[in-house]
Amino acid sequence: MDRVLLRWISLFWLTAMVEGLQVTVTDKKKVAMLFQPTVLRCHFSTSSHQPAVVQWKFKSYCQDRMGESLGMSSTRAQSLSKRNLEWDPYLDCLDSRRTVRVVASKQGSTVTLGDFYRGREITIVHDADLQIGKLMWGDSGLYYCIITTPDDLEGKNEDSVELLVLE
């Protein structure tokens, strides 16, 4: 009886310890104004006791989204997305068909900007929020918050937010 109880306690303890890494972005879509500051929020939880590495990646739209935001989307894109409700012609394409780059990384208290973003007012604040000082035209797209920990490999380690910059 004691062995069975000990096994159940061990199994319960292991299950509680291996809840896994969970990354969530608060807003799935954010609209912001050109030349204004914005913050893309990212929260994560982990059972790891090691410091996490936070990375934000940018992926451009598959096709220009400004036409849609102004009410001028293409009929071809509308008919394709009506056939497959899960597919979005602006977001769903191979990375080789769009621009992909690292915006910023944070390890401990050190924040490193990607080459394209050097000289801009961009940083990672709190645990994992991306703060952009002045939005530029090319900032519209998808932003991925990616968290890496050396000893918590289970769970969901990334989430994304769509940022649309308007004039």
Coordinates of N, CA, C and O in Angstrom, one line a residue:
M1 N 0.8 -1.2 0.0 CA 0.0 0.0 0.0 C 0.9 1.3 0.0 O 0.6 2.2 -0.7
D2 N 1.9 1.2 0.8 CA 2.8 2.4 0.8 C 3.5 2.7 -0.5 O 3.7 3.8 -0.9
R3 N 3.9 1.6 -1.2 CA 4.5 1.7 -2.5 C 3.5 2.4 -3.5 O 3.9 3.2 -4.3
V4 N 2.3 1.9 -3.5 CA 1.3 2.5 -4.4 C 1.1 4.0 -4.1 O 1.0 4.8 -5.0
L5 N 0.9 4.3 -2.9 CA 0.8 5.7 -2.5 C 2.0 6.5 -2.9 O 1.8 7.6 -3.4
L6 N 3.2 6.0 -2.7 CA 4.4 6.7 -3.0 C 4.5 6.9 -4.6 O 4.8 8.0 -5.0
R7 N 4.0 5.9 -5.3 CA 4.0 6.1 -6.8 C 3.0 7.2 -7.2 O 3.3 8.0 -8.1
W8 N 1.8 7.2 -6.6 CA 0.8 8.2 -7.0 C 1.3 9.6 -6.6 O 1.2 10.5 -7.4
I9 N 2.0 9.7 -5.5 CA 2.5 11.0 -5.1 C 3.6 11.4 -6.0 O 3.7 12.6 -6.5
S10 N 4.5 10.5 -6.4 CA 5.6 10.8 -7.4 C 5.0 11.2 -8.7 O 5.4 12.2 -9.3
L11 N 4.0 10.5 -9.2 CA 3.4 10.8 -10.5 C 2.7 12.2 -10.4 O 2.8 13.0 -11.3
F12 N 2.0 12.5 -9.3 CA 1.4 13.8 -9.2 C 2.4 14.9 -9.1 O 2.3 16.0 -9.8
W13 N 3.5 14.7 -8.4 CA 4.6 15.7 -8.3 C 5.2 16.0 -9.7 O 5.4 17.1 -10.1
L14 N 5.5 14.9 -10.4 CA 6.1 15.0 -11.8 C 5.1 15.7 -12.7 O 5.5 16.6 -13.5
T15 N 3.8 15.4 -12.7 CA 2.9 16.1 -13.5 C 2.8 17.6 -13.2 O 2.7 18.4 -14.1
A16 N 2.8 17.9 -11.9 CA 2.8 19.3 -11.5 C 4.1 20.1 -12.0 O 4.0 21.2 -12.4
M17 N 5.2 19.4 -12.0 CA 6.5 20.0 -12.4 C 6.6 20.2 -13.9 O 7.2 21.1 -14.3
V18 N 6.0 19.3 -14.7 CA 6.1 19.4 -16.1 C 4.9 20.0 -16.8 O 4.3 19.4 -17.6
E19 N 4.5 21.2 -16.3 CA 3.3 21.8 -16.9 C 3.7 22.5 -18.3 O 2.9 22.7 -19.1
G20 N 5.0 22.7 -18.4 CA 5.5 23.2 -19.7 C 5.5 24.7 -19.9 O 4.8 25.4 -19.2
L21 N 6.2 25.1 -20.8 CA 6.3 26.6 -21.2 C 5.0 27.0 -21.9 O 4.5 26.3 -22.7
Q22 N 4.5 28.1 -21.5 CA 3.3 28.7 -22.1 C 3.5 30.1 -22.4 O 3.7 30.9 -21.5
V23 N 3.4 30.5 -23.7 CA 3.5 31.8 -24.2 C 2.2 32.3 -24.7 O 1.6 31.6 -25.5
T24 N 1.8 33.5 -24.3 CA 0.6 34.1 -24.8 C 0.8 35.6 -25.1 O 1.4 36.3 -24.4
V25 N 0.2 36.0 -26.2 CA 0.2 37.4 -26.6 C -1.2 37.9 -26.3 O -2.2 37.3 -26.7
T26 N -1.3 39.0 -25.6 CA -2.6 39.5 -25.2 C -3.5 39.9 -26.3 O -4.6 39.4 -26.4
D27 N -3.0 40.7 -27.2 CA -3.8 41.1 -28.4 C -3.4 40.3 -29.6 O -2.2 40.4 -29.9
K28 N -4.3 39.7 -30.3 CA -3.9 39.0 -31.6 C -3.8 40.0 -32.7 O -3.1 39.6 -33.7
K29 N -4.5 41.1 -32.7 CA -4.3 42.1 -33.7 C -4.3 43.5 -33.1 O -5.1 43.8 -32.2
K30 N -3.4 44.3 -33.5 CA -3.2 45.6 -33.0 C -3.1 46.6 -34.1 O -2.3 46.4 -35.1
V31 N -3.9 47.7 -34.0 CA -3.8 48.8 -35.0 C -3.2 50.0 -34.3 O -3.7 50.3 -33.2
A32 N -2.2 50.6 -34.9 CA -1.5 51.7 -34.3 C -1.2 52.8 -35.4 O -1.3 52.5 -36.6
M33 N -0.9 54.0 -34.9 CA -0.7 55.1 -35.8 C 0.8 55.3 -36.1 O 1.6 55.1 -35.3
L34 N 1.0 55.7 -37.4 CA 2.4 56.0 -37.8 C 3.0 57.0 -36.9 O 2.4 58.0 -36.5
F35 N 4.3 56.8 -36.6 CA 5.1 57.7 -35.8 C 4.7 57.7 -34.3 O 5.3 58.5 -33.6
Q36 N 3.8 56.9 -33.9 CA 3.4 56.8 -32.5 C 4.1 55.6 -31.9 O 4.4 54.7 -32.5
P37 N 4.2 55.6 -30.5 CA 4.8 54.5 -29.8 C 3.7 53.4 -29.6 O 2.5 53.7 -29.6
T38 N 4.2 52.2 -29.5 CA 3.3 51.1 -29.2 C 4.0 50.0 -28.4 O 5.3 50.0 -28.4
V39 N 3.3 49.2 -27.7 CA 3.8 48.1 -26.9 C 3.1 46.8 -27.3 O 1.8 46.8 -27.3
L40 N 3.8 45.8 -27.8 CA 3.2 44.5 -28.1 C 3.4 43.6 -26.8 O 4.6 43.3 -26.5
R41 N 2.4 43.2 -26.2 CA 2.5 42.5 -24.9 C 2.6 41.0 -25.1 O 1.9 40.4 -26.0
C42 N 3.5 40.4 -24.3 CA 3.8 39.0 -24.4 C 3.9 38.5 -22.9 O 4.7 39.1 -22.2
H43 N 3.3 37.4 -22.6 CA 3.4 36.9 -21.2 C 3.8 35.4 -21.4 O 3.4 34.7 -22.3
F44 N 4.6 35.0 -20.4 CA 5.0 33.5 -20.5 C 5.1 33.0 -19.0 O 5.3 33.7 -18.1
S45 N 4.8 31.7 -18.9 CA 5.0 31.0 -17.7 C 5.8 29.8 -17.9 O 5.7 29.1 -19.0
T46 N 6.6 29.4 -17.0 CA 7.5 28.2 -17.2 C 7.8 27.6 -15.8 O 7.8 28.3 -14.8
S47 N 8.1 26.4 -15.8 CA 8.5 25.7 -14.6 C 10.0 25.7 -14.4 O 10.6 25.3 -13.4
S48 N 10.7 26.3 -15.4 CA 12.2 26.4 -15.4 C 12.6 27.4 -14.3 O 12.0 28.4 -14.1
H49 N 13.8 27.1 -13.7 CA 14.4 28.0 -12.8 C 15.6 28.7 -13.5 O 16.2 29.6 -12.9
Q50 N 15.8 28.4 -14.7 CA 16.9 29.1 -15.5 C 16.3 30.3 -16.2 O 15.1 30.4 -16.5
P51 N 17.1 31.3 -16.4 CA 16.6 32.5 -17.1 C 16.2 32.2 -18.5 O 16.9 31.5 -19.2
A52 N 15.1 32.8 -18.9 CA 14.6 32.6 -20.3 C 15.2 33.6 -21.3 O 15.6 34.7 -20.9
V53 N 15.3 33.2 -22.5 CA 15.8 34.0 -23.6 C 14.5 34.4 -24.3 O 13.7 33.6 -24.7
V54 N 14.3 35.8 -24.5 CA 13.1 36.3 -25.2 C 13.6 36.8 -26.5 O 14.6 37.5 -26.6
Q55 N 12.8 36.4 -27.6 CA 13.2 36.9 -28.9 C 11.9 37.3 -29.6 O 10.9 36.6 -29.5
W56 N 11.9 38.5 -30.2 CA 10.8 39.0 -31.1 C 11.3 38.9 -32.5 O 12.3 39.4 -32.8
K57 N 10.4 38.2 -33.3 CA 10.7 38.1 -34.8 C 9.6 38.9 -35.5 O 8.5 38.8 -35.1
F58 N 10.0 39.4 -36.7 CA 9.0 40.1 -37.6 C 8.9 39.3 -38.8 O 9.9 38.8 -39.4
K59 N 7.6 39.2 -39.3 CA 7.4 38.6 -40.6 C 6.4 39.5 -41.4 O 5.4 39.8 -40.8
S60 N 6.8 39.9 -42.6 CA 6.0 40.8 -43.3 C 4.7 40.1 -43.8 O 4.7 38.8 -43.8
Y61 N 3.8 40.8 -44.3 CA 2.6 40.2 -44.8 C 2.9 39.5 -46.1 O 3.9 39.9 -46.8
C62 N 2.1 38.5 -46.5 CA 2.3 37.8 -47.7 C 2.0 38.7 -48.9 O 2.5 38.6 -50.0
Q63 N 1.0 39.6 -48.7 CA 0.6 40.6 -49.7 C 0.2 41.9 -49.0 O -0.1 41.8 -47.8
D64 N 0.2 43.0 -49.6 CA -0.1 44.3 -49.0 C -1.5 44.3 -48.4 O -2.5 44.0 -49.0
R65 N -1.5 44.6 -47.1 CA -2.8 44.6 -46.3 C -3.4 46.0 -46.4 O -4.6 46.1 -46.0
M66 N -2.8 47.0 -46.8 CA -3.3 48.4 -46.8 C -4.6 48.5 -47.7 O -5.5 49.2 -47.3
G67 N -4.6 47.8 -48.8 CA -5.8 47.8 -49.7 C -7.0 47.3 -48.9 O -8.1 47.9 -49.0
E68 N -6.8 46.2 -48.2 CA -8.0 45.6 -47.4 C -8.4 46.6 -46.4 O -9.6 46.8 -46.2
S69 N -7.5 47.2 -45.7 CA -7.9 48.2 -44.6 C -8.6 49.4 -45.1 O -9.4 50.0 -44.4
L70 N -8.4 49.7 -46.4 CA -9.1 50.8 -47.0 C -10.3 50.4 -47.8 O -10.9 51.2 -48.5
G71 N -10.6 49.1 -47.7 CA -11.8 48.5 -48.4 C -11.6 48.2 -49.8 O -12.6 48.1 -50.6
M72 N -10.4 48.0 -50.2 CA -10.1 47.6 -51.6 C -9.3 46.3 -51.8 O -8.4 46.2 -52.5
S73 N -9.8 45.3 -51.1 CA -9.1 44.0 -51.2 C -9.5 43.3 -52.5 O -10.5 43.5 -53.1
S74 N -8.6 42.4 -52.9 CA -8.7 41.8 -54.2 C -9.8 40.7 -54.2 O -10.0 40.0 -53.2
T75 N -10.6 40.6 -55.3 CA -11.6 39.6 -55.3 C -11.0 38.2 -55.3 O -11.7 37.2 -54.8
R76 N -9.9 38.0 -55.9 CA -9.2 36.7 -55.9 C -8.9 36.2 -54.4 O -9.2 35.1 -54.1
A77 N -8.4 37.1 -53.6 CA -8.1 36.8 -52.2 C -9.3 36.5 -51.5 O -9.4 35.6 -50.6
Q78 N -10.4 37.3 -51.7 CA -11.7 37.1 -51.1 C -12.3 35.7 -51.4 O -12.7 35.0 -50.5
S79 N -12.2 35.3 -52.7 CA -12.8 34.0 -53.1 C -12.0 32.9 -52.5 O -12.6 31.8 -52.1
L80 N -10.7 33.0 -52.5 CA -9.8 31.9 -51.9 C -10.1 31.7 -50.4 O -10.2 30.6 -49.9
S81 N -10.2 32.8 -49.7 CA -10.4 32.7 -48.2 C -11.8 32.3 -47.9 O -12.0 31.7 -46.9
K82 N -12.8 32.5 -48.8 CA -14.1 32.0 -48.6 C -14.2 30.5 -48.7 O -14.9 29.8 -48.1
R83 N -13.4 29.9 -49.6 CA -13.3 28.5 -49.8 C -12.6 27.8 -48.7 O -13.0 26.7 -48.3
N84 N -11.6 28.4 -48.1 CA -10.9 27.8 -46.9 C -10.9 28.9 -45.8 O -10.1 29.7 -45.8
L85 N -11.8 28.7 -44.9 CA -12.0 29.8 -43.8 C -10.8 29.9 -42.9 O -10.6 30.9 -42.3
E86 N -10.0 28.8 -42.8 CA -8.8 28.9 -42.0 C -7.6 29.6 -42.6 O -6.7 30.0 -42.0
W87 N -7.6 29.8 -43.9 CA -6.5 30.3 -44.7 C -6.7 31.8 -44.8 O -7.7 32.3 -45.2
D88 N -5.6 32.6 -44.5 CA -5.6 34.0 -44.7 C -4.6 34.4 -45.7 O -3.4 34.2 -45.5
P89 N -5.0 35.0 -46.8 CA -4.0 35.3 -47.9 C -2.9 36.3 -47.5 O -1.9 36.4 -48.1
Y90 N -3.2 37.1 -46.4 CA -2.2 38.1 -46.0 C -1.2 37.5 -45.0 O -0.1 38.0 -44.9
L91 N -1.6 36.4 -44.3 CA -0.7 35.9 -43.2 C -0.1 34.5 -43.5 O 0.9 34.2 -43.0
D92 N -0.8 33.7 -44.3 CA -0.4 32.4 -44.5 C 0.3 32.1 -45.8 O -0.3 32.0 -46.9
C93 N 1.6 32.2 -45.7 CA 2.5 31.8 -46.9 C 3.8 31.4 -46.4 O 4.1 31.5 -45.2
L94 N 4.6 30.8 -47.2 CA 6.0 30.4 -46.8 C 6.8 31.6 -46.4 O 6.7 32.6 -47.0
D95 N 7.7 31.3 -45.5 CA 8.6 32.4 -45.1 C 9.5 32.8 -46.2 O 10.0 34.0 -46.3
S96 N 9.8 32.0 -47.2 CA 10.6 32.3 -48.3 C 10.0 33.4 -49.2 O 10.6 34.0 -50.0
R97 N 8.7 33.6 -49.1 CA 7.9 34.6 -49.9 C 7.7 35.9 -49.2 O 7.0 36.7 -49.6
R98 N 8.4 36.1 -48.0 CA 8.2 37.3 -47.3 C 9.5 37.6 -46.5 O 10.4 36.9 -46.5
T99 N 9.5 38.8 -45.9 CA 10.7 39.3 -45.1 C 10.5 38.7 -43.7 O 9.5 38.8 -43.1
V100 N 11.6 38.1 -43.2 CA 11.6 37.6 -41.9 C 12.9 38.1 -41.2 O 14.0 37.9 -41.8
R101 N 12.8 38.7 -40.1 CA 14.0 39.2 -39.4 C 13.8 39.3 -37.9 O 12.7 39.4 -37.4
V102 N 14.9 39.2 -37.2 CA 14.9 39.4 -35.7 C 14.8 40.8 -35.4 O 15.5 41.6 -35.9
V103 N 13.8 41.2 -34.5 CA 13.6 42.6 -34.1 C 14.6 42.8 -32.9 O 15.4 43.7 -32.9
A104 N 14.4 42.0 -31.8 CA 15.2 42.2 -30.6 C 15.2 40.8 -29.8 O 14.3 40.0 -29.9
S105 N 16.3 40.7 -29.0 CA 16.4 39.5 -28.1 C 16.8 40.1 -26.8 O 17.5 41.1 -26.6
K106 N 16.4 39.3 -25.7 CA 16.7 39.7 -24.4 C 17.2 38.5 -23.6 O 16.5 37.5 -23.6
Q107 N 18.4 38.6 -23.0 CA 18.9 37.5 -22.2 C 19.3 38.2 -20.9 O 20.2 39.0 -20.9
G108 N 18.7 37.8 -19.8 CA 18.9 38.5 -18.5 C 18.4 40.0 -18.7 O 17.2 40.2 -19.0
S109 N 19.2 41.0 -18.4 CA 18.8 42.4 -18.6 C 19.4 43.0 -19.9 O 19.2 44.1 -20.1
T110 N 20.1 42.2 -20.7 CA 20.7 42.7 -21.9 C 19.8 42.5 -23.1 O 19.3 41.4 -23.4
V111 N 19.5 43.6 -23.7 CA 18.6 43.6 -24.9 C 19.5 43.9 -26.1 O 20.3 44.8 -26.1
T112 N 19.4 43.1 -27.2 CA 20.1 43.2 -28.4 C 19.2 43.4 -29.6 O 18.3 42.6 -29.7
L113 N 19.3 44.5 -30.3 CA 18.5 44.7 -31.5 C 19.0 44.0 -32.7 O 20.2 43.9 -32.9
G114 N 18.1 43.6 -33.6 CA 18.5 43.0 -34.9 C 19.1 44.1 -35.7 O 18.8 45.3 -35.5
D115 N 19.9 43.7 -36.7 CA 20.6 44.7 -37.6 C 19.7 45.8 -38.2 O 20.0 46.9 -38.2
F116 N 18.5 45.3 -38.7 CA 17.6 46.3 -39.3 C 17.0 47.3 -38.4 O 16.6 48.4 -38.8
Y117 N 17.0 47.0 -37.1 CA 16.4 47.9 -36.1 C 17.3 48.7 -35.2 O 16.9 49.5 -34.4
R118 N 18.6 48.6 -35.5 CA 19.6 49.3 -34.7 C 19.4 50.8 -35.0 O 19.1 51.2 -36.1
G119 N 19.5 51.6 -33.9 CA 19.4 53.0 -34.1 C 17.9 53.5 -33.8 O 17.6 54.7 -33.8
R120 N 17.0 52.5 -33.7 CA 15.6 52.9 -33.4 C 15.3 52.7 -31.9 O 16.0 52.0 -31.2
E121 N 14.3 53.3 -31.4 CA 13.9 53.3 -30.0 C 13.0 52.0 -29.9 O 11.8 52.0 -29.8
I122 N 13.7 50.9 -29.7 CA 13.0 49.6 -29.6 C 13.7 48.9 -28.4 O 14.9 48.8 -28.3
T123 N 12.9 48.3 -27.5 CA 13.5 47.5 -26.4 C 12.4 46.5 -26.0 O 11.3 46.5 -26.4
I124 N 12.9 45.6 -25.1 CA 12.0 44.6 -24.5 C 11.9 45.0 -23.0 O 12.9 45.1 -22.3
V125 N 10.6 45.3 -22.6 CA 10.4 45.7 -21.2 C 9.6 44.7 -20.5 O 9.0 43.8 -21.1
H126 N 9.6 44.8 -19.2 CA 9.0 43.9 -18.3 C 9.6 42.5 -18.5 O 10.8 42.5 -18.7
D127 N 8.9 41.5 -18.6 CA 9.5 40.2 -18.9 C 9.7 40.0 -20.4 O 10.7 39.5 -20.8
A128 N 8.7 40.4 -21.2 CA 8.8 40.0 -22.6 C 8.0 40.9 -23.6 O 7.8 40.6 -24.7
D129 N 7.6 42.1 -23.1 CA 6.8 43.0 -24.0 C 7.8 43.8 -24.9 O 8.8 44.3 -24.5
L130 N 7.4 43.9 -26.2 CA 8.2 44.6 -27.2 C 7.7 46.1 -27.2 O 6.5 46.3 -27.5
Q131 N 8.6 47.0 -26.9 CA 8.2 48.4 -26.9 C 8.9 49.1 -28.1 O 10.1 49.0 -28.3
I132 N 8.1 49.7 -29.0 CA 8.6 50.4 -30.2 C 8.3 51.9 -30.0 O 7.1 52.3 -29.8
G133 N 9.3 52.7 -30.1 CA 9.2 54.2 -29.8 C 8.4 54.9 -30.9 O 7.5 55.6 -30.6
K134 N 8.8 54.8 -32.1 CA 8.0 55.4 -33.2 C 7.8 54.4 -34.3 O 8.8 53.9 -34.9
L135 N 6.6 54.2 -34.7 CA 6.2 53.2 -35.7 C 6.6 53.8 -37.1 O 6.3 55.0 -37.3
M136 N 7.1 52.9 -38.0 CA 7.4 53.3 -39.3 C 6.5 52.5 -40.3 O 5.9 51.6 -39.9
W137 N 6.5 52.9 -41.6 CA 5.6 52.3 -42.5 C 5.9 50.8 -42.6 O 5.0 50.0 -42.7
G138 N 7.1 50.4 -42.6 CA 7.5 49.0 -42.8 C 7.3 48.1 -41.6 O 7.6 46.9 -41.6
D139 N 6.7 48.7 -40.5 CA 6.5 47.9 -39.3 C 5.2 47.1 -39.3 O 5.0 46.2 -38.4
S140 N 4.4 47.3 -40.3 CA 3.1 46.4 -40.3 C 3.5 45.0 -40.7 O 4.4 44.7 -41.6
G141 N 2.9 44.1 -40.0 CA 3.2 42.6 -40.2 C 2.9 41.8 -39.0 O 2.2 42.2 -38.1
L142 N 3.5 40.6 -39.0 CA 3.3 39.7 -37.8 C 4.5 39.8 -36.9 O 5.7 39.8 -37.4
Y143 N 4.3 39.8 -35.6 CA 5.4 39.8 -34.7 C 5.2 38.5 -33.8 O 4.2 38.3 -33.2
Y144 N 6.3 37.8 -33.7 CA 6.3 36.5 -32.9 C 7.1 36.7 -31.7 O 8.3 37.1 -31.7
C145 N 6.5 36.4 -30.5 CA 7.2 36.4 -29.3 C 7.6 35.0 -29.0 O 6.8 34.1 -28.9
I146 N 8.9 34.7 -29.0 CA 9.5 33.4 -28.8 C 10.3 33.3 -27.5 O 11.2 34.1 -27.3
I147 N 10.0 32.3 -26.7 CA 10.6 32.2 -25.4 C 11.4 30.8 -25.4 O 10.8 29.8 -25.8
T148 N 12.6 30.9 -25.0 CA 13.5 29.7 -25.0 C 14.0 29.5 -23.6 O 14.6 30.5 -23.0
T149 N 13.9 28.3 -23.0 CA 14.5 28.0 -21.7 C 15.2 26.7 -21.9 O 14.8 25.8 -22.6
P150 N 16.4 26.6 -21.2 CA 17.2 25.4 -21.4 C 16.6 24.1 -20.9 O 16.9 23.0 -21.4
D151 N 15.7 24.2 -19.9 CA 15.2 22.9 -19.3 C 13.7 22.8 -19.3 O 13.2 22.0 -18.7
D152 N 13.0 23.6 -20.1 CA 11.5 23.5 -20.2 C 11.2 23.5 -21.7 O 11.0 24.5 -22.3
L153 N 11.2 22.2 -22.2 CA 11.1 22.1 -23.7 C 9.7 21.7 -24.1 O 9.4 21.6 -25.3
E154 N 8.8 21.5 -23.1 CA 7.4 21.1 -23.5 C 6.5 22.3 -23.5 O 6.8 23.3 -22.8
G155 N 5.4 22.2 -24.2 CA 4.5 23.3 -24.2 C 4.5 24.2 -25.4 O 5.0 23.8 -26.4
K156 N 4.0 25.4 -25.3 CA 3.9 26.3 -26.4 C 4.9 27.5 -26.2 O 4.8 28.2 -25.3
N157 N 6.0 27.5 -27.0 CA 7.0 28.5 -26.8 C 6.9 29.8 -27.6 O 7.8 30.6 -27.5
E158 N 5.9 29.9 -28.4 CA 5.7 31.2 -29.2 C 4.2 31.5 -29.4 O 3.4 30.6 -29.4
D159 N 4.0 32.8 -29.6 CA 2.7 33.3 -30.0 C 2.9 34.5 -30.9 O 4.0 35.1 -30.8
S160 N 1.9 34.9 -31.6 CA 2.1 36.1 -32.5 C 1.0 37.1 -32.4 O -0.2 36.8 -31.9
V161 N 1.3 38.3 -32.8 CA 0.4 39.4 -32.9 C 0.5 40.1 -34.2 O 1.7 40.2 -34.7
E162 N -0.6 40.5 -34.8 CA -0.5 41.2 -36.1 C -0.6 42.7 -35.8 O -1.4 43.2 -35.1
L163 N 0.4 43.4 -36.4 CA 0.4 44.9 -36.2 C 0.2 45.6 -37.5 O 0.8 45.3 -38.5
L164 N -0.9 46.4 -37.5 CA -1.2 47.2 -38.7 C -0.9 48.7 -38.4 O -1.6 49.2 -37.5
V165 N 0.0 49.3 -39.1 CA 0.3 50.7 -38.9 C -0.4 51.6 -39.9 O -0.3 51.3 -41.1
L166 N -1.2 52.5 -39.4 CA -2.0 53.4 -40.2 C -1.5 54.8 -40.2 O -0.9 55.2 -39.2
E167 N -1.8 55.6 -41.2 CA -1.4 57.0 -41.3 C -2.3 57.8 -40.4 O -3.5 57.7 -40.3

